[in-house]
mmCIF file of C-alpha atoms in Angstrom:
data_model
loop_
_atom_site.group_PDB
_atom_site.id
_atom_site.type_symbol
_atom_site.label_atom_id
_atom_site.label_comp_id
_atom_site.label_asym_id
_atom_site.label_seq_id
_atom_site.Cartn_x
_atom_site.Cartn_y
_atom_site.Cartn_z
ATOM 1 C CA MET M 13 16.770 6.297 0.715
ATOM 2 C CA VAL M 14 13.927 5.405 -1.686
ATOM 3 C CA PHE M 15 10.365 5.555 -0.616
ATOM 4 C CA GLY M 16 6.959 5.691 -2.330
ATOM 5 C CA GLU M 17 3.149 5.454 -1.727
ATOM 6 C CA SER M 18 0.831 3.165 -3.472
ATOM 7 C CA ALA M 19 2.256 2.232 -6.847
ATOM 8 C CA GLY M 20 5.291 4.149 -5.573
ATOM 9 C CA ALA M 21 5.462 1.492 -2.750
ATOM 10 C CA ILE M 22 5.085 -1.465 -5.099
ATOM 11 C CA ASN M 23 8.034 0.034 -7.355
ATOM 12 C CA THR M 24 10.159 0.396 -4.125
ATOM 13 C CA CYS M 25 9.511 -3.203 -3.451
ATOM 14 C CA ALA M 26 10.712 -3.872 -7.023
ATOM 15 C CA LEU M 27 13.894 -1.733 -6.245
ATOM 16 C CA LEU M 28 14.535 -3.897 -3.288
ATOM 17 C CA SER M 29 14.606 -6.950 -5.463
ATOM 18 C CA SER M 30 16.160 -5.398 -8.633
ATOM 19 C CA PRO M 31 20.068 -6.525 -8.748
ATOM 20 C CA PRO M 32 21.120 -3.405 -10.747
ATOM 21 C CA ALA M 33 19.856 -1.180 -8.056
ATOM 22 C CA PHE M 34 21.591 -2.919 -5.153
ATOM 23 C CA GLY M 35 24.072 -0.656 -3.390
ATOM 24 C CA LEU M 36 22.232 2.608 -4.800
ATOM 25 C CA PHE M 37 20.207 3.008 -1.680
ATOM 26 C CA HIS M 38 20.441 2.448 2.032
ATOM 27 C CA ARG M 39 16.976 2.569 3.438
ATOM 28 C CA ALA M 40 13.387 1.986 1.892
ATOM 29 C CA ILE M 41 9.890 3.062 3.033
ATOM 30 C CA VAL M 42 6.960 1.286 1.538
ATOM 31 C CA GLN M 43 3.654 3.111 2.060
ATOM 32 C CA SER M 44 0.282 1.315 1.173
ATOM 33 C CA GLY M 45 1.765 -1.071 -1.581
ATOM 34 C CA PRO M 46 2.973 -4.757 -0.584
ATOM 35 C CA CYS M 47 5.730 -6.527 -1.618
ATOM 36 C CA THR M 48 3.631 -9.791 -2.264
ATOM 37 C CA TRP M 49 1.539 -8.305 -5.291
ATOM 38 C CA PRO M 50 2.302 -10.494 -8.320
ATOM 39 C CA PHE M 51 3.761 -8.728 -11.346
ATOM 40 C CA PRO M 52 3.349 -10.044 -15.015
ATOM 41 C CA THR M 53 5.942 -12.451 -16.489
ATOM 42 C CA MET M 54 7.254 -11.734 -19.883
ATOM 43 C CA GLN M 55 4.680 -14.041 -21.463
ATOM 44 C CA ASP M 56 1.721 -12.234 -19.616
ATOM 45 C CA ALA M 57 3.252 -8.708 -20.748
ATOM 46 C CA GLU M 58 3.691 -9.882 -24.488
ATOM 47 C CA ARG M 59 -0.068 -11.405 -24.184
ATOM 48 C CA THR M 60 -1.464 -8.145 -23.010
ATOM 49 C CA GLY M 61 0.567 -6.140 -25.556
ATOM 50 C CA THR M 62 -0.844 -8.239 -28.389
ATOM 51 C CA ASP M 63 -4.361 -8.104 -27.137
ATOM 52 C CA VAL M 64 -4.089 -4.254 -27.137
ATOM 53 C CA ALA M 65 -2.709 -4.129 -30.658
ATOM 54 C CA ARG M 66 -5.536 -6.332 -31.702
ATOM 55 C CA ARG M 67 -7.994 -4.060 -30.206
ATOM 56 C CA LEU M 68 -6.442 -1.227 -32.041
ATOM 57 C CA GLY M 69 -6.596 -3.098 -35.480
ATOM 58 C CA CYS M 70 -2.951 -3.521 -35.608
ATOM 59 C CA THR M 71 -2.783 -7.161 -36.394
ATOM 60 C CA ASP M 72 0.334 -7.371 -38.787
ATOM 61 C CA PRO M 73 3.319 -8.256 -36.621
ATOM 62 C CA ALA M 74 5.541 -6.651 -39.151
ATOM 63 C CA ARG M 75 3.790 -3.392 -38.972
ATOM 64 C CA THR M 76 2.560 -3.282 -35.152
ATOM 65 C CA ALA M 77 4.738 -0.450 -33.988
ATOM 66 C CA ALA M 78 4.238 1.795 -36.952
ATOM 67 C CA CYS M 79 0.505 0.996 -36.713
ATOM 68 C CA MET M 80 0.113 1.844 -33.068
ATOM 69 C CA ARG M 81 2.331 5.164 -33.472
ATOM 70 C CA ALA M 82 -0.211 6.435 -36.030
ATOM 71 C CA ILE M 83 -3.012 6.257 -33.522
ATOM 72 C CA PRO M 84 -3.944 8.985 -31.268
ATOM 73 C CA ALA M 85 -2.380 8.562 -27.725
ATOM 74 C CA ARG M 86 -5.875 8.885 -26.246
ATOM 75 C CA THR M 87 -7.264 6.041 -28.369
ATOM 76 C CA VAL M 88 -4.344 3.857 -27.238
ATOM 77 C CA LEU M 89 -4.806 4.566 -23.592
ATOM 78 C CA ALA M 90 -8.354 3.802 -23.782
ATOM 79 C CA ALA M 91 -7.702 0.417 -25.469
ATOM 80 C CA ALA M 92 -5.108 -0.486 -22.585
ATOM 81 C CA ASP M 93 -7.290 0.533 -19.839
ATOM 82 C CA ARG M 94 -9.086 -2.715 -19.400
ATOM 83 C CA GLN M 95 -8.223 -3.151 -15.611
ATOM 84 C CA ALA M 96 -11.724 -3.313 -14.248
ATOM 85 C CA ASP M 97 -10.827 -2.652 -10.359
ATOM 86 C CA ILE M 98 -8.432 -3.097 -7.521
ATOM 87 C CA LEU M 99 -9.173 -6.827 -7.073
ATOM 88 C CA SER M 100 -8.029 -7.664 -10.588
ATOM 89 C CA PRO M 101 -4.547 -8.552 -11.489
ATOM 90 C CA PHE M 102 -2.526 -5.524 -12.836
ATOM 91 C CA PRO M 103 -1.575 -5.834 -16.572
ATOM 92 C CA TRP M 104 0.712 -2.819 -16.503
ATOM 93 C CA ALA M 105 3.642 -3.409 -13.999
ATOM 94 C CA PRO M 106 7.254 -4.207 -13.902
ATOM 95 C CA VAL M 107 7.925 -7.395 -15.727
ATOM 96 C CA VAL M 108 9.659 -10.508 -13.975
ATOM 97 C CA GLY M 109 11.877 -12.774 -15.667
ATOM 98 C CA GLY M 110 14.798 -10.097 -17.325
ATOM 99 C CA ARG M 111 17.756 -8.765 -15.790
ATOM 100 C CA THR M 112 16.019 -5.793 -13.946
ATOM 101 C CA LEU M 113 13.500 -8.285 -12.124
ATOM 102 C CA PRO M 114 14.886 -11.714 -12.519
ATOM 103 C CA THR M 115 12.442 -13.265 -9.906
ATOM 104 C CA PRO M 116 9.289 -12.321 -8.189
ATOM 105 C CA ILE M 117 9.801 -9.886 -5.266
ATOM 106 C CA SER M 118 8.608 -12.422 -2.859
ATOM 107 C CA THR M 119 10.885 -14.981 -3.977
ATOM 108 C CA ALA M 120 14.022 -12.501 -3.756
ATOM 109 C CA ILE M 121 13.017 -11.714 -0.230
ATOM 110 C CA VAL M 122 12.702 -15.486 0.832
ATOM 111 C CA THR M 123 16.018 -16.332 -0.917
ATOM 112 C CA GLY M 124 17.728 -13.470 0.399
ATOM 113 C CA ALA M 125 18.470 -11.984 -3.112
ATOM 114 C CA PHE M 126 17.307 -8.371 -2.282
ATOM 115 C CA ALA M 127 18.641 -5.195 -1.061
ATOM 116 C CA ARG M 128 19.360 -5.858 2.594
ATOM 117 C CA VAL M 129 18.450 -2.307 4.005
ATOM 118 C CA PRO M 130 16.280 -1.408 6.880
ATOM 119 C CA VAL M 131 12.598 -0.999 5.877
ATOM 120 C CA ILE M 132 9.652 0.969 7.122
ATOM 121 C CA ILE M 133 6.349 -0.692 5.700
ATOM 122 C CA GLY M 134 2.729 0.020 6.587
ATOM 123 C CA THR M 135 -0.680 1.163 5.514
ATOM 124 C CA VAL M 136 -3.570 3.256 6.577
ATOM 125 C CA LYS M 137 -6.689 1.715 8.227
ATOM 126 C CA ASP M 138 -9.093 1.881 5.634
ATOM 127 C CA GLU M 139 -7.357 1.757 2.281
ATOM 128 C CA GLY M 140 -10.275 0.309 0.467
ATOM 129 C CA ARG M 141 -12.738 3.057 0.772
ATOM 130 C CA GLY M 142 -11.699 5.216 -2.289
ATOM 131 C CA PHE M 143 -11.598 1.942 -4.597
ATOM 132 C CA THR M 144 -15.196 0.953 -4.145
ATOM 133 C CA THR M 145 -16.237 3.547 -6.761
ATOM 134 C CA ALA M 146 -15.225 0.852 -9.480
ATOM 135 C CA TRP M 147 -18.525 -0.613 -8.863
ATOM 136 C CA ASN M 148 -20.657 2.285 -7.877
ATOM 137 C CA ASP M 149 -22.165 4.773 -10.500
ATOM 138 C CA ARG M 150 -22.972 6.728 -7.524
ATOM 139 C CA PRO M 151 -21.212 6.212 -4.180
ATOM 140 C CA GLY M 152 -23.475 4.507 -1.552
ATOM 141 C CA THR M 153 -25.806 2.686 -4.105
ATOM 142 C CA ILE M 154 -24.154 -0.714 -3.729
ATOM 143 C CA THR M 155 -26.240 -3.450 -2.193
ATOM 144 C CA ASP M 156 -25.478 -6.377 -0.036
ATOM 145 C CA ARG M 157 -26.302 -8.774 -2.711
ATOM 146 C CA GLN M 158 -23.915 -7.051 -5.148
ATOM 147 C CA VAL M 159 -21.184 -7.209 -2.610
ATOM 148 C CA ALA M 160 -21.704 -10.849 -2.417
ATOM 149 C CA GLU M 161 -21.474 -11.355 -6.124
ATOM 150 C CA ILE M 162 -18.429 -9.243 -6.324
ATOM 151 C CA LEU M 163 -16.684 -11.201 -3.838
ATOM 152 C CA ASP M 164 -17.660 -14.560 -5.133
ATOM 153 C CA ARG M 165 -16.397 -13.565 -8.751
ATOM 154 C CA HIS M 166 -12.952 -12.486 -7.307
ATOM 155 C CA PHE M 167 -12.582 -15.117 -4.435
ATOM 156 C CA HIS M 168 -14.794 -17.992 -5.405
ATOM 157 C CA ASP M 169 -12.783 -20.723 -3.593
ATOM 158 C CA MET M 170 -12.746 -18.465 -0.363
ATOM 159 C CA ILE M 171 -16.291 -17.008 -0.390
ATOM 160 C CA ASP M 172 -17.485 -18.851 2.553
ATOM 161 C CA ALA M 173 -14.700 -17.772 4.825
ATOM 162 C CA ILE M 174 -14.970 -14.194 3.726
ATOM 163 C CA LEU M 175 -18.846 -14.042 4.212
ATOM 164 C CA ARG M 176 -18.302 -15.377 7.723
ATOM 165 C CA GLY M 177 -15.648 -12.782 8.394
ATOM 166 C CA TYR M 178 -17.497 -9.902 6.801
ATOM 167 C CA PRO M 179 -21.289 -10.889 7.348
ATOM 168 C CA ALA M 180 -24.114 -8.757 5.847
ATOM 169 C CA GLY M 181 -25.370 -6.383 8.376
ATOM 170 C CA SER M 182 -22.063 -5.891 10.075
ATOM 171 C CA ALA M 183 -21.551 -2.479 8.262
ATOM 172 C CA PRO M 184 -23.263 -0.723 5.219
ATOM 173 C CA PRO M 185 -22.530 -2.573 2.015
ATOM 174 C CA THR M 186 -19.951 -0.074 0.715
ATOM 175 C CA GLU M 187 -18.063 -0.375 3.916
ATOM 176 C CA ARG M 188 -17.986 -4.021 3.873
ATOM 177 C CA LEU M 189 -16.523 -4.053 0.417
ATOM 178 C CA ALA M 190 -13.989 -1.439 1.530
ATOM 179 C CA ARG M 191 -12.961 -3.722 4.323
ATOM 180 C CA VAL M 192 -12.403 -6.729 2.264
ATOM 181 C CA ILE M 193 -10.180 -4.579 -0.264
ATOM 182 C CA THR M 194 -8.293 -2.993 2.805
ATOM 183 C CA ASP M 195 -7.604 -6.400 4.327
ATOM 184 C CA ALA M 196 -7.028 -8.515 1.092
ATOM 185 C CA MET M 197 -5.031 -6.188 -0.912
ATOM 186 C CA PHE M 198 -3.183 -3.763 1.511
ATOM 187 C CA THR M 199 -2.965 -4.683 5.293
ATOM 188 C CA CYS M 200 -2.701 -8.380 5.287
ATOM 189 C CA PRO M 201 -0.121 -8.506 2.414
ATOM 190 C CA SER M 202 1.948 -5.713 3.801
ATOM 191 C CA ALA M 203 1.997 -7.457 7.261
ATOM 192 C CA THR M 204 3.093 -10.515 5.398
ATOM 193 C CA SER M 205 5.869 -8.584 3.578
ATOM 194 C CA ALA M 206 6.973 -7.000 6.941
ATOM 195 C CA SER M 207 7.305 -10.646 8.264
ATOM 196 C CA MET M 208 9.222 -11.931 5.111
ATOM 197 C CA LEU M 209 11.653 -8.982 5.431
ATOM 198 C CA ALA M 210 11.898 -9.402 9.229
ATOM 199 C CA GLN M 211 12.802 -13.173 8.858
ATOM 200 C CA ALA M 212 15.186 -12.502 6.249
ATOM 201 C CA GLY M 213 17.331 -10.558 8.671
ATOM 202 C CA VAL M 214 16.663 -6.867 8.022
ATOM 203 C CA PRO M 215 15.396 -4.338 10.460
ATOM 204 C CA VAL M 216 11.784 -3.755 9.803
ATOM 205 C CA PHE M 217 9.355 -1.052 11.206
ATOM 206 C CA SER M 218 5.671 -1.513 10.501
ATOM 207 C CA TYR M 219 2.909 0.868 10.995
ATOM 208 C CA GLU M 220 -0.772 1.634 10.558
ATOM 209 C CA PHE M 221 -2.116 5.077 10.086
ATOM 210 C CA ASP M 222 -5.574 6.255 10.974
ATOM 211 C CA LEU M 223 -7.824 9.235 11.445
ATOM 212 C CA PRO M 224 -10.591 8.099 13.407
ATOM 213 C CA ASP M 225 -11.962 11.620 14.049
ATOM 214 C CA ILE M 226 -12.159 12.347 10.231
ATOM 215 C CA ALA M 227 -15.637 12.532 8.431
ATOM 216 C CA PRO M 228 -16.466 9.706 6.201
ATOM 217 C CA SER M 229 -14.989 10.135 2.793
ATOM 218 C CA MET M 230 -18.305 9.120 0.821
ATOM 219 C CA PRO M 231 -21.926 8.048 1.466
ATOM 220 C CA ASP M 232 -22.315 4.572 3.001
ATOM 221 C CA THR M 233 -18.845 4.347 4.665
ATOM 222 C CA LEU M 234 -17.476 5.306 8.246
ATOM 223 C CA ALA M 235 -15.279 7.702 9.600
ATOM 224 C CA GLY M 236 -11.464 7.386 9.225
ATOM 225 C CA ALA M 237 -8.462 7.403 6.862
ATOM 226 C CA SER M 238 -8.426 6.030 3.174
ATOM 227 C CA HIS M 239 -5.768 5.355 0.763
ATOM 228 C CA GLY M 240 -3.302 8.005 0.632
ATOM 229 C CA TRP M 241 -4.392 10.309 3.545
ATOM 230 C CA GLU M 242 -1.049 10.011 5.375
ATOM 231 C CA ILE M 243 0.856 11.892 2.760
ATOM 232 C CA ALA M 244 -0.550 15.357 3.840
ATOM 233 C CA TYR M 245 1.027 14.622 7.223
ATOM 234 C CA LEU M 246 4.411 13.678 5.887
ATOM 235 C CA ILE M 247 4.623 16.462 3.030
ATOM 236 C CA PRO M 248 2.401 19.290 4.441
ATOM 237 C CA LYS M 249 1.686 22.205 2.400
ATOM 238 C CA ALA M 250 3.252 25.676 3.563
ATOM 239 C CA ASN M 251 -0.141 26.910 4.334
ATOM 240 C CA GLN M 252 -1.518 23.657 5.877
ATOM 241 C CA LYS M 253 -4.382 24.581 8.338
ATOM 242 C CA TRP M 254 -4.632 21.487 10.718
ATOM 243 C CA THR M 255 -8.086 20.787 12.220
ATOM 244 C CA SER M 256 -6.547 20.410 15.749
ATOM 245 C CA THR M 257 -3.290 20.578 17.695
ATOM 246 C CA ALA M 258 -3.214 16.883 17.815
ATOM 247 C CA HIS M 259 -3.304 16.685 13.963
ATOM 248 C CA ARG M 260 -0.352 19.215 13.845
ATOM 249 C CA LYS M 261 1.657 17.369 16.470
ATOM 250 C CA LEU M 262 0.986 14.086 14.560
ATOM 251 C CA SER M 263 2.544 15.497 11.481
ATOM 252 C CA THR M 264 5.534 16.616 13.433
ATOM 253 C CA THR M 265 5.968 13.365 14.865
ATOM 254 C CA MET M 266 5.597 11.491 11.492
ATOM 255 C CA ILE M 267 7.996 13.706 9.715
ATOM 256 C CA GLU M 268 10.570 13.089 12.783
ATOM 257 C CA TYR M 269 10.153 9.339 12.291
ATOM 258 C CA TRP M 270 10.578 9.281 8.556
ATOM 259 C CA THR M 271 13.609 11.819 8.572
ATOM 260 C CA ARG M 272 15.329 10.131 11.274
ATOM 261 C CA PHE M 273 14.856 6.649 9.556
ATOM 262 C CA ALA M 274 16.356 8.279 6.333
ATOM 263 C CA ALA M 275 19.277 9.569 8.219
ATOM 264 C CA THR M 276 20.072 6.548 10.529
ATOM 265 C CA GLY M 277 18.073 3.542 9.551
ATOM 266 C CA ASP M 278 16.144 3.665 12.684
ATOM 267 C CA PRO M 279 13.129 6.123 13.206
ATOM 268 C CA ASN M 280 13.779 6.191 17.011
ATOM 269 C CA MET M 281 15.742 9.150 18.599
ATOM 270 C CA PRO M 282 18.577 8.315 20.962
ATOM 271 C CA PRO M 283 18.069 8.788 24.603
ATOM 272 C CA ASN M 284 17.782 12.247 25.956
ATOM 273 C CA GLU M 285 17.359 13.865 22.485
ATOM 274 C CA LYS M 286 14.310 16.103 22.250
ATOM 275 C CA GLY M 287 11.712 16.196 19.415
ATOM 276 C CA GLY M 288 9.881 19.110 17.739
ATOM 277 C CA THR M 289 12.086 19.677 14.828
ATOM 278 C CA GLY M 290 9.525 18.623 12.138
ATOM 279 C CA ALA M 291 8.733 20.943 9.170
ATOM 280 C CA ALA M 292 5.084 20.962 10.545
ATOM 281 C CA ASP M 293 6.062 22.376 13.945
ATOM 282 C CA ARG M 294 9.301 24.505 14.223
ATOM 283 C CA THR M 295 8.441 25.660 17.784
ATOM 284 C CA ALA M 296 9.935 24.591 21.119
ATOM 285 C CA PRO M 297 11.393 21.051 21.502
ATOM 286 C CA THR M 298 8.841 18.354 22.750
ATOM 287 C CA ALA M 299 9.489 15.041 24.379
ATOM 288 C CA SER M 300 10.860 12.247 22.193
ATOM 289 C CA PRO M 301 8.061 10.439 20.323
ATOM 290 C CA PRO M 302 6.988 6.819 21.437
ATOM 291 C CA VAL M 303 9.587 4.048 20.707
ATOM 292 C CA TRP M 304 8.687 2.359 17.596
ATOM 293 C CA PRO M 305 9.586 -1.282 17.993
ATOM 294 C CA THR M 306 10.968 -3.542 15.387
ATOM 295 C CA HIS M 307 8.652 -6.082 13.597
ATOM 296 C CA THR M 308 9.880 -9.496 14.306
ATOM 297 C CA GLY M 309 8.802 -12.921 13.213
ATOM 298 C CA GLU M 310 7.946 -14.036 16.766
ATOM 299 C CA GLN M 311 6.393 -10.722 17.850
ATOM 300 C CA ALA M 312 4.746 -8.645 14.855
ATOM 301 C CA ARG M 313 4.326 -5.473 16.649
ATOM 302 C CA THR M 314 2.843 -2.625 14.579
ATOM 303 C CA LEU M 315 2.931 1.109 15.387
ATOM 304 C CA THR M 316 -0.589 2.536 15.431
ATOM 305 C CA ILE M 317 -0.217 6.108 14.240
ATOM 306 C CA THR M 318 -3.277 8.267 15.054
ATOM 307 C CA PRO M 319 -3.754 11.958 16.502
ATOM 308 C CA GLY M 320 -2.922 12.074 20.058
ATOM 309 C CA ASP M 321 -2.292 8.314 20.244
ATOM 310 C CA ILE M 322 0.675 6.451 18.971
ATOM 311 C CA HIS M 323 1.506 3.225 20.370
ATOM 312 C CA PRO M 324 2.463 -0.413 19.198
ATOM 313 C CA ILE M 325 -0.099 -3.262 18.796
ATOM 314 C CA SER M 326 0.216 -6.873 18.113
ATOM 315 C CA THR M 327 -3.456 -7.438 16.955
ATOM 316 C CA LEU M 328 -3.287 -6.098 13.500
ATOM 317 C CA ALA M 329 -3.554 -9.655 11.870
ATOM 318 C CA SER M 330 -6.770 -10.510 13.855
ATOM 319 C CA GLU M 331 -8.401 -7.012 13.388
ATOM 320 C CA HIS M 332 -8.090 -7.419 9.710
ATOM 321 C CA HIS M 333 -9.013 -11.125 9.356
ATOM 322 C CA CYS M 334 -5.652 -12.018 8.071
ATOM 323 C CA GLU M 335 -6.069 -15.597 8.696
ATOM 324 C CA ILE M 336 -8.480 -15.329 5.573
ATOM 325 C CA TRP M 337 -5.974 -13.828 3.426
ATOM 326 C CA ARG M 338 -2.773 -15.873 3.822
#
């Protein structure tokens, strides 16, 4: 099995569509990184590399490599780090158009030219909160006017629909921006990815993770989970101190889902089998976790995973304004 979170999830999507990797894995888990994000073409990548070399003063094509090797690594990294924020295209990513990635990932899925293995794919409910610091010198200082300017700069053709969906006053300004990032860059593209994979005929299990009882992660935001917060529940530390029994049981259940999927391609337990064997809780067996339904094109059911409440929903798209982002 291959699995990853964030950039690791996007790389997992890349492996799904990379012919040299076909047959090398039999399951895939994609956490908080959709399979629809665009990768640069060879032309894009060459343009980016030339631009970085120019900024470093390496303008002679015959000596570009030697020139850049003579420059301190820190200086090269600073020149290459020009991606302003999560809403901008990624200049550094796997390149489409060669043997490793002959076509964009979404094209590979739609045409059936991908590794046909079972997939778990999902997000956390409030992915965008940690990314708002790209616009804040101090968390909590952004204004509604700045939010409107940011959104207009990145989504000019869609700005009216976005401002209707996320109106000023509906939440603190930083929280509004975080919700747009969550929906536009994570939740809705991941839901689209799940539907594409399901329509291509592979078993798909989608989820949304949340911690509604956790305090806000920064000023001007609300309570709940942010990008990467599910990892501690899947790979807990040996001395992990859970805030409650519900959180400890949540970790146990998630580990059971993930490990059973790795073993069988289905996160669900067979009838009459008991749970309670996760690394976070090696105590007496418990009742089997709730059934995790497959995600299908006709009925896009997503498993909500929260402390003390795990159940399938069919309202993910409407809750995250996915009609705007498709």
